[in-house]
Amino acid sequence: DHADTAADRYVPSMTTLGEINVEIPGRKPGDPVMTDEEFQQATTTYFERCAGCHGVLRKGATGKALTPDITRDLGFEYLRDFITYGSPAGMPNWGTSGDMTEADVDLMARYVLLEPPAPPEFGMEDMRASWKVHVEPADRPTEKLNDWDIDNLFSVTLRDSGEIALIDGSTYEIKKILETGYAVHISRISASGRYLFVIGRDAKVNMIDLWMEDPDTVAEIKVGAEARSVETSKFEGYEDKYAIAGAYWPPQFVIMDGDTLEPLRIKSTRGMTYDEQTYHPEPRVAAILGSHYKPEFLVNVKETGKIMMVDYSDIDALKVTEINAERFLHDGGLDSTQRYFLTAANARGKVVVIDTKESKLVAVIETEGETPHPGRGANIIHPTYGPVWATSHLGDDTVALIGTDPEGHPEHAWKMVHQLYALGGGSLFVKTHPESEHLYVDATLNPDAETSGSVAVFKVSDLTEEEPEYTTLPIVEWAGIAEGQPRVVQGEFNKAGNEIWFSVWNAKDLESAIVVVDDKTLELKHVIKDPRLITPTGKFNVYNTRADVY
Ligand code: DHE
């Protein structure tokens, strides 16, 4: 019954994308022949599967540029084989994995030889048309009406069912499953801890009131066609006042009312690249962070390589400080003092450091690994170098530790002080907690099943060694899942910081799980299994997320 409703919901979002009516641009001699229907179908597939890395206009970012000048040089056969078999640098093996049929691959190889169509814009009128307030602020509770321990609640993305699960952090009980946009990317929490915001890949934002007797969505809006980030105002005096969402398409962000999601101010991110200063039509919004030092949002603009410091103290006279950083900004998080924002320019192999107090660039650091991918990163006290922030890499097994204490350890600040070697390439996230003595590193996208099913754990006190050993936790084995090739992704601590949860992410029609590890003993503590846990990926502990504890 549940699966049916999930499937029903999945269809409309597909149809919406499919309905993007694109004109077939003028054909050139030698163009592959493609019917209108094929072109529409390929456009939808491209949008869903390829645009995330290559960009809607195919200008390239995490993935290579695929404009016709390049694809025509490569030729149909090359493209077909590349799509079929993938590459160690991160291109999925769409054909051999079974995700695409031979006919699909053939279609996509022909499609990328053609000029990319631009999907429509999405402005205020579209946003307002999609905006719904289900419960007006005046009709909401004035105090928490349920007995949930909301500070230790986990918001878990159920990627392919277009839902989130709210799971109690002590009893592991699934308190509620909520319908959301498709493939929610992240959850963020308002400064008060009351409102939970999630954003789907289809750019739908849900605002959930955790104070209601039965927590539910109180407002929703669509902010574009494709998106990854949402955040709320955290500076003193502005708690819960605004929410912000960034879109991949169209390239823009919108500031919304923090009680209702009413769209107030849309800002396009189109403009010049920071270095060559040439126009880029699709600079997508990656991570967004609410400053604790100023009434500002930090907005990573991927393709132009700029960090926009958006002052929300007067949104009718919006002040945006554009900091030149590095191209292909992606994800990142704060250091342990919460003053410095460290964020990866992933396709450039660098980490950019911003001082959120001074609104200034502090450093751009080479991580000496391929494609740094920190999530929000992990802050530990290194026995030799003092406070450091960690990132793992998508392209190799290295973990870079960067000094973050310019006062106490100036000689190590903003330098890569130590390089660790973990399980292998394909790592997406690192994690720790101030109460923990461990640094956890996943290897989610590693092609080897045993590796992608395990997690490496470094003991912080062992970091006195140049090449410290790590312990391998066989998370998938612990989950006891027999079918499929599930991958382990994104550790997240509970509020107390004594246990860490990992998603065991299997195919949509197979069993998935969440594995809970005791942080002190590194032993299995609990496995959460439930037929409703369909493709769990990101997990966000309410307290740790709101207070930026990681
Ligand atoms: Fe993510 C964070 C973009 C693929 C799970 N991901 C982010 C952020 C961005 C981003 C910009 C930072 C948001 C912020 O902090 O405001 N992710 C992208 C992509 O463009 C990419 C590479 C390709 C795509 O088509 O989406 C991509 N991401 C994935 C996945 O395949 C993952 C593993 C599973 C999924 O659910 O889709 C995935 N991304 C996550 C998670 C976070 C994230 C769990 C938050 C980490 C955190 O701890 O904050």
Short mmCIF file of N, CA and C in Angstrom, two decimals, residues 149-154 167-170 172 432-436 492-501 516 540-547 549-550:
data_model
loop_
_atom_site.label_atom_id
_atom_site.label_comp_id
_atom_site.label_asym_id
_atom_site.label_seq_id
_atom_site.Cartn_x
_atom_site.Cartn_y
_atom_site.Cartn_z
N ASP A 149 11.50 13.48 21.64
CA ASP A 149 12.77 14.11 22.01
C ASP A 149 13.32 14.71 20.71
N ILE A 150 12.83 15.91 20.36
CA ILE A 150 13.14 16.41 19.01
C ILE A 150 14.62 16.74 18.83
N ASP A 151 15.33 17.04 19.93
CA ASP A 151 16.76 17.33 19.77
C ASP A 151 17.56 16.10 19.34
N ASN A 152 17.06 14.93 19.69
CA ASN A 152 17.80 13.72 19.31
C ASN A 152 17.07 12.95 18.21
N LEU A 153 16.26 13.67 17.44
CA LEU A 153 15.54 13.06 16.32
C LEU A 153 16.47 13.05 15.10
N PHE A 154 16.36 12.03 14.27
CA PHE A 154 17.11 11.99 13.00
C PHE A 154 16.12 12.16 11.84
N ILE A 167 13.23 9.54 12.82
CA ILE A 167 13.54 8.38 13.67
C ILE A 167 14.06 8.85 15.02
N ASP A 168 13.51 8.27 16.10
CA ASP A 168 13.92 8.63 17.45
C ASP A 168 15.36 8.15 17.70
N GLY A 169 16.20 9.06 18.21
CA GLY A 169 17.62 8.76 18.39
C GLY A 169 17.92 7.82 19.53
N SER A 170 16.99 7.59 20.47
CA SER A 170 17.29 6.64 21.54
C SER A 170 16.57 5.31 21.38
N TYR A 172 15.18 4.22 18.40
CA TYR A 172 15.29 3.81 17.00
C TYR A 172 13.92 3.60 16.35
N THR A 432 32.90 13.05 12.75
CA THR A 432 33.27 12.86 14.14
C THR A 432 32.30 13.67 14.99
N HIS A 433 32.59 13.78 16.31
CA HIS A 433 31.76 14.54 17.24
C HIS A 433 32.69 15.00 18.36
N PRO A 434 32.44 16.16 18.98
CA PRO A 434 33.34 16.62 20.04
C PRO A 434 33.53 15.58 21.16
N GLU A 435 32.54 14.71 21.37
CA GLU A 435 32.66 13.69 22.43
C GLU A 435 33.38 12.44 21.94
N SER A 436 33.69 12.38 20.66
CA SER A 436 34.25 11.15 20.10
C SER A 436 35.77 11.25 19.96
N GLU A 492 26.43 9.74 10.86
CA GLU A 492 25.87 10.89 11.60
C GLU A 492 25.76 10.50 13.07
N PHE A 493 26.25 11.37 13.96
CA PHE A 493 26.21 11.07 15.39
C PHE A 493 24.85 11.40 16.00
N ASN A 494 24.56 10.72 17.11
CA ASN A 494 23.41 11.12 17.93
C ASN A 494 23.82 12.37 18.72
N LYS A 495 22.87 12.92 19.47
CA LYS A 495 23.15 14.18 20.17
C LYS A 495 24.24 14.01 21.21
N ALA A 496 24.20 12.92 21.97
CA ALA A 496 25.19 12.70 23.03
C ALA A 496 26.59 12.46 22.48
N GLY A 497 26.68 12.08 21.22
CA GLY A 497 27.98 11.82 20.61
C GLY A 497 28.58 10.49 21.02
N ASN A 498 27.74 9.53 21.43
CA ASN A 498 28.28 8.22 21.80
C ASN A 498 27.89 7.10 20.82
N GLU A 499 27.12 7.44 19.79
CA GLU A 499 26.89 6.45 18.74
C GLU A 499 26.78 7.12 17.38
N ILE A 500 27.17 6.38 16.35
CA ILE A 500 27.14 6.92 14.99
C ILE A 500 26.31 5.99 14.10
N TRP A 501 25.47 6.61 13.28
CA TRP A 501 24.55 5.87 12.40
C TRP A 501 25.08 5.91 10.96
N VAL A 516 23.70 1.15 13.56
CA VAL A 516 24.13 2.03 14.65
C VAL A 516 25.36 1.42 15.32
N PHE A 540 20.25 13.35 9.39
CA PHE A 540 20.57 14.63 10.03
C PHE A 540 20.00 14.64 11.43
N ASN A 541 20.89 14.59 12.43
CA ASN A 541 20.45 14.69 13.82
C ASN A 541 20.04 16.14 14.06
N VAL A 542 18.87 16.35 14.62
CA VAL A 542 18.33 17.71 14.75
C VAL A 542 19.28 18.62 15.51
N TYR A 543 19.76 18.18 16.67
CA TYR A 543 20.62 19.06 17.46
C TYR A 543 21.96 19.33 16.73
N ASN A 544 22.60 18.28 16.29
CA ASN A 544 23.93 18.46 15.66
C ASN A 544 23.85 19.32 14.40
N THR A 545 22.75 19.19 13.67
CA THR A 545 22.60 19.95 12.44
C THR A 545 22.34 21.43 12.75
N ARG A 546 21.47 21.67 13.73
CA ARG A 546 21.13 23.05 14.03
C ARG A 546 22.32 23.77 14.66
N ALA A 547 23.07 23.07 15.52
CA ALA A 547 24.18 23.73 16.21
C ALA A 547 25.51 23.60 15.45
N VAL A 549 27.35 20.92 14.79
CA VAL A 549 28.29 20.06 15.52
C VAL A 549 28.72 18.92 14.59
N TYR A 550 29.98 18.92 14.20
CA TYR A 550 30.50 17.83 13.36
C TYR A 550 32.02 17.84 13.36
#
